[in-house]
PDB file of C-alpha atoms and ligand atoms in Angstrom:
ATOM      1  CA  MET A 879       0.000   0.000   0.000  1.00 54.00           C
ATOM      2  CA  LEU A 880       1.201   3.499  -0.806  1.00 54.00           C
ATOM      3  CA  THR A 881       1.785   5.845   2.055  1.00 50.00           C
ATOM      4  CA  PHE A 882       1.799   9.600   1.723  1.00 48.00           C
ATOM      5  CA  SER A 883       3.726  11.853   4.026  1.00 43.00           C
ATOM      6  CA  ILE A 884       2.059  15.080   5.058  1.00 40.00           C
ATOM      7  CA  MET A 885       3.306  17.777   2.702  1.00 40.00           C
ATOM      8  CA  GLU A 886       5.115  20.527   4.505  1.00 41.00           C
ATOM      9  CA  GLU A 887       4.698  23.994   3.062  1.00 52.00           C
ATOM     10  CA  THR A 888       7.925  24.299   1.133  1.00 69.00           C
ATOM     11  CA  MET A 889       9.347  27.765   1.491  1.00 83.00           C
ATOM     12  CA  ASN A 890      12.034  29.123  -0.781  1.00 93.00           C
ATOM     13  CA  LYS A 891      15.292  29.484   1.190  1.00 96.00           C
ATOM     14  CA  ASP A 892      15.568  33.174   0.254  1.00 97.00           C
ATOM     15  CA  VAL A 893      12.183  33.950   1.779  1.00 97.00           C
ATOM     16  CA  LEU A 894      12.251  35.160   5.370  1.00 97.00           C
ATOM     17  CA  LYS A 895       8.543  34.895   6.047  1.00 96.00           C
ATOM     18  CA  VAL A 896       5.302  34.199   4.190  1.00 97.00           C
ATOM     19  CA  LEU A 897       3.226  37.373   4.346  1.00 97.00           C
ATOM     20  CA  LEU A 898       0.203  36.151   2.375  1.00 98.00           C
ATOM     21  CA  SER A 899      -0.456  32.441   1.830  1.00 97.00           C
ATOM     22  CA  GLU A 900      -2.194  30.991  -1.222  1.00 98.00           C
ATOM     23  CA  GLU A 901      -5.443  30.815   0.747  1.00 98.00           C
ATOM     24  CA  GLU A 902      -5.166  34.432   1.843  1.00 98.00           C
ATOM     25  CA  LEU A 903      -4.407  35.521  -1.723  1.00 98.00           C
ATOM     26  CA  ASN A 904      -7.468  33.625  -2.984  1.00 98.00           C
ATOM     27  CA  ALA A 905      -9.706  35.305  -0.451  1.00 98.00           C
ATOM     28  CA  THR A 906      -8.204  38.707  -1.274  1.00 98.00           C
ATOM     29  CA  VAL A 907      -8.790  38.289  -5.011  1.00 98.00           C
ATOM     30  CA  ASP A 908     -12.371  37.102  -4.334  1.00 98.00           C
ATOM     31  CA  ARG A 909     -13.070  40.222  -2.297  1.00 98.00           C
ATOM     32  CA  LEU A 910     -11.616  42.559  -4.926  1.00 98.00           C
ATOM     33  CA  ALA A 911     -13.579  40.870  -7.740  1.00 97.00           C
ATOM     34  CA  THR A 912     -16.807  41.207  -5.767  1.00 97.00           C
ATOM     35  CA  GLN A 913     -16.183  44.937  -5.320  1.00 97.00           C
ATOM     36  CA  ILE A 914     -15.274  45.399  -8.996  1.00 96.00           C
ATOM     37  CA  ASN A 915     -18.357  43.480 -10.206  1.00 94.00           C
ATOM     38  CA  ARG A 916     -20.580  45.502  -7.931  1.00 93.00           C
ATOM     39  CA  ASP A 917     -19.099  48.838  -9.084  1.00 92.00           C
ATOM     40  CA  TYR A 918     -18.926  48.202 -12.838  1.00 92.00           C
ATOM     41  CA  ALA A 919     -21.661  45.697 -13.681  1.00 81.00           C
ATOM     42  CA  SER A 920     -24.479  48.195 -13.905  1.00 76.00           C
ATOM     43  CA  HIS A 921     -22.915  50.883 -16.067  1.00 70.00           C
ATOM     44  CA  ALA A 922     -19.738  49.793 -17.830  1.00 66.00           C
ATOM     45  CA  LYS A 923     -20.085  48.733 -21.464  1.00 77.00           C
ATOM     46  CA  ARG A 924     -16.467  47.973 -21.999  1.00 86.00           C
ATOM     47  CA  LEU A 925     -14.284  47.355 -18.972  1.00 94.00           C
ATOM     48  CA  ILE A 926     -10.619  46.936 -19.811  1.00 96.00           C
ATOM     49  CA  LEU A 927      -8.516  45.250 -17.164  1.00 97.00           C
ATOM     50  CA  LEU A 928      -5.130  46.754 -17.987  1.00 98.00           C
ATOM     51  CA  GLY A 929      -2.372  44.620 -16.491  1.00 98.00           C
ATOM     52  CA  ILE A 930       1.006  46.212 -15.923  1.00 98.00           C
ATOM     53  CA  LEU A 931       3.696  43.781 -17.004  1.00 97.00           C
ATOM     54  CA  LYS A 932       5.287  41.782 -15.690  1.00 96.00           C
ATOM     55  CA  GLY A 933       4.466  41.932 -11.996  1.00 97.00           C
ATOM     56  CA  SER A 934       0.682  41.821 -12.370  1.00 98.00           C
ATOM     57  CA  VAL A 935       0.417  38.638 -14.458  1.00 98.00           C
ATOM     58  CA  VAL A 936      -0.467  36.150 -11.718  1.00 98.00           C
ATOM     59  CA  PHE A 937      -2.847  38.545  -9.972  1.00 98.00           C
ATOM     60  CA  MET A 938      -4.408  39.493 -13.328  1.00 98.00           C
ATOM     61  CA  GLY A 939      -4.889  35.835 -14.268  1.00 98.00           C
ATOM     62  CA  ASP A 940      -6.702  35.078 -11.029  1.00 98.00           C
ATOM     63  CA  LEU A 941      -8.705  38.322 -10.942  1.00 98.00           C
ATOM     64  CA  MET A 942      -9.974  38.208 -14.529  1.00 97.00           C
ATOM     65  CA  LYS A 943     -11.536  34.791 -13.969  1.00 96.00           C
ATOM     66  CA  LYS A 944     -13.735  36.277 -11.284  1.00 96.00           C
ATOM     67  CA  VAL A 945     -14.797  39.481 -13.012  1.00 95.00           C
ATOM     68  CA  ASP A 946     -18.137  39.459 -14.882  1.00 89.00           C
ATOM     69  CA  SER A 947     -17.279  37.957 -18.274  1.00 79.00           C
ATOM     70  CA  SER A 948     -19.941  39.790 -20.260  1.00 83.00           C
ATOM     71  CA  ILE A 949     -18.226  43.159 -20.033  1.00 82.00           C
ATOM     72  CA  VAL A 950     -14.548  42.497 -19.422  1.00 92.00           C
ATOM     73  CA  GLU A 951     -11.660  42.673 -21.864  1.00 94.00           C
ATOM     74  CA  ILE A 952      -7.944  42.603 -21.096  1.00 96.00           C
ATOM     75  CA  ASP A 953      -4.963  44.585 -22.292  1.00 98.00           C
ATOM     76  CA  PHE A 954      -1.419  45.111 -21.064  1.00 98.00           C
ATOM     77  CA  MET A 955       1.172  47.824 -20.740  1.00 98.00           C
ATOM     78  CA  LYS A 956       4.783  47.394 -19.821  1.00 97.00           C
ATOM     79  CA  VAL A 957       6.617  50.095 -17.989  1.00 93.00           C
ATOM     80  CA  SER A 958       9.951  50.196 -16.295  1.00 85.00           C
ATOM     81  CA  SER A 959      11.158  52.257 -13.408  1.00 73.00           C
ATOM     82  CA  TYR A 960      13.163  49.842 -11.345  1.00 56.00           C
ATOM     83  CA  GLY A 961      16.144  48.340 -13.113  1.00 53.00           C
ATOM     84  CA  SER A 962      17.311  45.354 -11.136  1.00 54.00           C
ATOM     85  CA  GLY A 963      17.505  46.921  -7.685  1.00 62.00           C
ATOM     86  CA  THR A 964      14.987  47.335  -4.893  1.00 66.00           C
ATOM     87  CA  LYS A 965      14.728  51.130  -5.117  1.00 64.00           C
ATOM     88  CA  SER A 966      12.778  52.985  -7.785  1.00 62.00           C
ATOM     89  CA  SER A 967      14.703  55.218 -10.183  1.00 63.00           C
ATOM     90  CA  GLY A 968      11.767  57.631 -10.155  1.00 67.00           C
ATOM     91  CA  ALA A 969      11.360  57.906 -13.927  1.00 79.00           C
ATOM     92  CA  VAL A 970       8.653  55.876 -15.704  1.00 89.00           C
ATOM     93  CA  ASN A 971       9.304  54.582 -19.242  1.00 92.00           C
ATOM     94  CA  ILE A 972       6.590  53.074 -21.419  1.00 95.00           C
ATOM     95  CA  ILE A 973       7.975  49.964 -23.080  1.00 96.00           C
ATOM     96  CA  LEU A 974       4.659  48.584 -24.377  1.00 97.00           C
ATOM     97  CA  ASP A 975       1.643  50.847 -24.817  1.00 97.00           C
ATOM     98  CA  ILE A 976      -2.059  49.934 -24.546  1.00 97.00           C
ATOM     99  CA  GLN A 977      -3.201  48.361 -27.830  1.00 95.00           C
ATOM    100  CA  ARG A 978      -6.815  49.596 -27.926  1.00 91.00           C
ATOM    101  CA  LYS A 979      -7.358  52.672 -30.052  1.00 88.00           C
ATOM    102  CA  ASP A 980     -10.966  53.610 -29.126  1.00 90.00           C
ATOM    103  CA  ILE A 981     -10.260  54.205 -25.467  1.00 93.00           C
ATOM    104  CA  ALA A 982     -12.783  57.032 -25.241  1.00 95.00           C
ATOM    105  CA  GLU A 983     -15.376  54.244 -24.985  1.00 92.00           C
ATOM    106  CA  CYS A 984     -13.460  52.301 -22.364  1.00 93.00           C
ATOM    107  CA  ASP A 985     -13.589  52.182 -18.605  1.00 95.00           C
ATOM    108  CA  ILE A 986     -10.033  51.249 -17.714  1.00 97.00           C
ATOM    109  CA  LEU A 987      -9.076  49.501 -14.510  1.00 98.00           C
ATOM    110  CA  ILE A 988      -5.310  49.365 -14.128  1.00 98.00           C
ATOM    111  CA  VAL A 989      -4.207  46.115 -12.469  1.00 98.00           C
ATOM    112  CA  GLU A 990      -0.867  46.444 -10.698  1.00 98.00           C
ATOM    113  CA  ASP A 991       1.099  44.201  -8.376  1.00 98.00           C
ATOM    114  CA  ILE A 992       2.233  46.701  -5.746  1.00 98.00           C
ATOM    115  CA  VAL A 993       2.328  50.448  -5.090  1.00 97.00           C
ATOM    116  CA  ASP A 994       5.432  51.830  -3.476  1.00 95.00           C
ATOM    117  CA  SER A 995       6.366  55.477  -4.196  1.00 94.00           C
ATOM    118  CA  GLY A 996       3.127  55.795  -6.220  1.00 95.00           C
ATOM    119  CA  ARG A 997       5.005  57.205  -9.214  1.00 94.00           C
ATOM    120  CA  THR A 998       4.194  54.414 -11.689  1.00 95.00           C
ATOM    121  CA  LEU A 999       0.445  54.475 -11.118  1.00 97.00           C
ATOM    122  CA  SER A1000       0.030  58.225 -10.819  1.00 96.00           C
ATOM    123  CA  TYR A1001       1.920  58.589 -14.112  1.00 95.00           C
ATOM    124  CA  LEU A1002      -0.208  55.920 -15.836  1.00 97.00           C
ATOM    125  CA  VAL A1003      -3.517  57.340 -14.601  1.00 97.00           C
ATOM    126  CA  GLU A1004      -2.572  60.754 -15.956  1.00 96.00           C
ATOM    127  CA  TYR A1005      -1.304  59.247 -19.227  1.00 96.00           C
ATOM    128  CA  LEU A1006      -4.551  57.320 -19.873  1.00 98.00           C
ATOM    129  CA  ARG A1007      -6.754  60.275 -18.930  1.00 97.00           C
ATOM    130  CA  LEU A1008      -4.850  62.492 -21.356  1.00 97.00           C
ATOM    131  CA  LYS A1009      -5.305  59.811 -24.020  1.00 96.00           C
ATOM    132  CA  GLY A1010      -9.049  60.248 -23.472  1.00 97.00           C
ATOM    133  CA  ALA A1011     -10.181  57.136 -21.594  1.00 97.00           C
ATOM    134  CA  LYS A1012     -13.799  57.299 -20.407  1.00 96.00           C
ATOM    135  CA  SER A1013     -12.685  56.473 -16.878  1.00 96.00           C
ATOM    136  CA  VAL A1014      -9.496  55.303 -15.204  1.00 98.00           C
ATOM    137  CA  ARG A1015      -9.311  53.538 -11.863  1.00 98.00           C
ATOM    138  CA  THR A1016      -6.599  51.535 -10.155  1.00 98.00           C
ATOM    139  CA  CYS A1017      -6.421  48.167  -8.424  1.00 98.00           C
ATOM    140  CA  ALA A1018      -3.285  46.838  -6.747  1.00 98.00           C
ATOM    141  CA  LEU A1019      -2.805  43.619  -4.869  1.00 98.00           C
ATOM    142  CA  LEU A1020      -0.424  45.252  -2.397  1.00 98.00           C
ATOM    143  CA  ASP A1021       0.165  48.739  -1.084  1.00 98.00           C
ATOM    144  CA  LYS A1022       3.083  50.087   0.956  1.00 98.00           C
ATOM    145  CA  PRO A1023       1.575  53.415   2.097  1.00 97.00           C
ATOM    146  CA  SER A1024       4.584  54.332   4.242  1.00 97.00           C
ATOM    147  CA  ARG A1025       6.744  54.575   1.096  1.00 95.00           C
ATOM    148  CA  ARG A1026       4.607  57.077  -0.801  1.00 96.00           C
ATOM    149  CA  GLU A1027       6.487  59.951  -2.483  1.00 94.00           C
ATOM    150  CA  VAL A1028       3.577  61.382  -4.483  1.00 95.00           C
ATOM    151  CA  ASP A1029      -0.026  61.936  -3.483  1.00 95.00           C
ATOM    152  CA  PHE A1030      -1.774  58.839  -4.807  1.00 95.00           C
ATOM    153  CA  ASN A1031      -4.652  56.691  -3.570  1.00 95.00           C
ATOM    154  CA  LEU A1032      -5.807  53.372  -4.991  1.00 98.00           C
ATOM    155  CA  ASP A1033      -9.450  52.628  -5.794  1.00 98.00           C
ATOM    156  CA  TYR A1034      -9.087  48.902  -4.944  1.00 98.00           C
ATOM    157  CA  VAL A1035      -6.428  47.534  -2.577  1.00 98.00           C
ATOM    158  CA  GLY A1036      -5.783  43.883  -1.763  1.00 98.00           C
ATOM    159  CA  ALA A1037      -3.656  44.383   1.343  1.00 98.00           C
ATOM    160  CA  GLN A1038      -1.548  47.072   2.934  1.00 98.00           C
ATOM    161  CA  ILE A1039       1.889  45.820   3.903  1.00 98.00           C
ATOM    162  CA  PRO A1040       4.843  47.204   5.863  1.00 96.00           C
ATOM    163  CA  ASP A1041       8.002  48.569   4.259  1.00 96.00           C
ATOM    164  CA  GLU A1042       9.584  45.223   3.337  1.00 96.00           C
ATOM    165  CA  PHE A1043      10.706  43.991  -0.056  1.00 97.00           C
ATOM    166  CA  VAL A1044       8.337  41.202  -1.085  1.00 98.00           C
ATOM    167  CA  VAL A1045       8.406  38.599  -3.858  1.00 98.00           C
ATOM    168  CA  GLY A1046       6.166  35.900  -5.308  1.00 98.00           C
ATOM    169  CA  TYR A1047       2.742  35.750  -6.997  1.00 98.00           C
ATOM    170  CA  GLY A1048       4.222  37.711  -9.917  1.00 98.00           C
ATOM    171  CA  LEU A1049       6.538  40.025  -7.962  1.00 98.00           C
ATOM    172  CA  ASP A1050      10.241  39.677  -8.568  1.00 97.00           C
ATOM    173  CA  TYR A1051      13.646  40.596  -7.352  1.00 96.00           C
ATOM    174  CA  ASP A1052      16.003  40.765 -10.348  1.00 94.00           C
ATOM    175  CA  GLU A1053      13.443  38.723 -12.377  1.00 96.00           C
ATOM    176  CA  LYS A1054      13.427  35.860  -9.887  1.00 97.00           C
ATOM    177  CA  TYR A1055      10.777  34.464  -7.507  1.00 98.00           C
ATOM    178  CA  ARG A1056       7.768  35.484  -9.646  1.00 98.00           C
ATOM    179  CA  ASN A1057       6.518  31.892  -9.673  1.00 98.00           C
ATOM    180  CA  LEU A1058       6.242  31.467  -5.904  1.00 98.00           C
ATOM    181  CA  PRO A1059       2.546  30.819  -5.149  1.00 98.00           C
ATOM    182  CA  TYR A1060       2.592  33.065  -2.048  1.00 98.00           C
ATOM    183  CA  ILE A1061       3.815  36.573  -1.166  1.00 98.00           C
ATOM    184  CA  GLY A1062       6.960  36.372   0.945  1.00 98.00           C
ATOM    185  CA  ILE A1063       9.401  38.830   2.494  1.00 98.00           C
ATOM    186  CA  LEU A1064      12.761  38.486   0.758  1.00 97.00           C
ATOM    187  CA  ARG A1065      15.732  37.979   3.065  1.00 97.00           C
ATOM    188  CA  PRO A1066      17.679  41.284   3.074  1.00 96.00           C
ATOM    189  CA  GLU A1067      20.947  39.329   2.588  1.00 96.00           C
ATOM    190  CA  VAL A1068      19.744  38.474  -0.932  1.00 96.00           C
ATOM    191  CA  TYR A1069      19.711  42.092  -2.130  1.00 92.00           C
ATOM    192  CA  SER A1070      22.432  43.561   0.077  1.00 90.00           C
ATOM    193  CA  LYS A1071      25.013  41.076  -1.214  1.00 74.00           C
TER     194      LYS A1071
HETATM  195  P1  LIG B2388       6.313  52.785  -7.551  1.00 80.57           P
HETATM  196  O1  LIG B2388       6.299  53.491  -8.858  1.00 80.57           O
HETATM  197  O2  LIG B2388       7.452  53.251  -6.681  1.00 80.57           O
HETATM  198  O3  LIG B2388       4.991  52.818  -6.826  1.00 80.57           O
HETATM  199  O4  LIG B2388       6.725  51.313  -7.868  1.00 80.57           O
HETATM  200  C1  LIG B2388       5.857  50.309  -8.160  1.00 80.57           C
HETATM  201  C2  LIG B2388       6.635  49.170  -8.790  1.00 80.57           C
HETATM  202  O5  LIG B2388       7.820  48.888  -8.053  1.00 80.57           O
HETATM  203  C3  LIG B2388       5.837  47.878  -8.760  1.00 80.57           C
HETATM  204  O6  LIG B2388       5.117  47.689  -9.947  1.00 80.57           O
HETATM  205  C4  LIG B2388       6.913  46.824  -8.622  1.00 80.57           C
HETATM  206  O7  LIG B2388       7.371  46.428  -9.896  1.00 80.57           O
HETATM  207  C5  LIG B2388       8.039  47.505  -7.912  1.00 80.57           C
HETATM  208  N1  LIG B2388       8.073  47.184  -6.468  1.00 80.57           N
HETATM  209  C6  LIG B2388       7.854  48.012  -5.435  1.00 80.57           C
HETATM  210  N2  LIG B2388       7.972  47.394  -4.249  1.00 80.57           N
HETATM  211  C7  LIG B2388       8.257  46.103  -4.565  1.00 80.57           C
HETATM  212  C8  LIG B2388       8.489  44.928  -3.754  1.00 80.57           C
HETATM  213  O8  LIG B2388       8.439  44.904  -2.520  1.00 80.57           O
HETATM  214  N3  LIG B2388       8.758  43.779  -4.449  1.00 80.57           N
HETATM  215  C9  LIG B2388       8.810  43.721  -5.813  1.00 80.57           C
HETATM  216  N4  LIG B2388       8.609  44.780  -6.599  1.00 80.57           N
HETATM  217  C10 LIG B2388       8.338  45.964  -5.975  1.00 80.57           C
HETATM  218 MG1  LIG B2389       5.747  46.292 -11.459  1.00 80.57          MG
END
């Protein structure tokens, strides 16, 4: 007869602590989708979930499955502001622009992994408004309010977290750890080496 050992939660050795488990992330995404469906279902004709590459991909994939399918479309932008370090350079560069042309008819909900200084999202909101979008709102899985450098508030927030560098569920350090199924605090030794 086969015997199965109880699976221990395997934590990456570079992760100091799990901040949000898979179960907590599921519940968080459920809650956000419920709020989004409630707010958009009655009036939006064309809701574009605009994922910001690459950090939002896992969150976007889970969230889009739970948003009312009759109105939702997806698009992506890619921006860079970080290089390979843990501190923002401050400047936002658009590497891939939104593909839709008729954005005057679109309610855009930007889907981002995490807000830190607030520069990326405040720049993108302004950019899309100037391009003529019907409405622009923002949704981020994580928010580090203590790190804010510009005045910026999210419309939908998964969880507020302390000033720690986190990885997993799409978030990286130097392109690594995006595939971890949880959000974990990265050991400082990893980036101070
Ligand atoms: P902001 O423009 O300073 O708000 O930076 C937001 C971007 O910085 C996010 O999209 C992430 O790519 C990156 N970022 C900020 N904090 C973290 C973190 O703790 N882990 C991974 N990426 C982060
Ligand atoms: Mg990012």
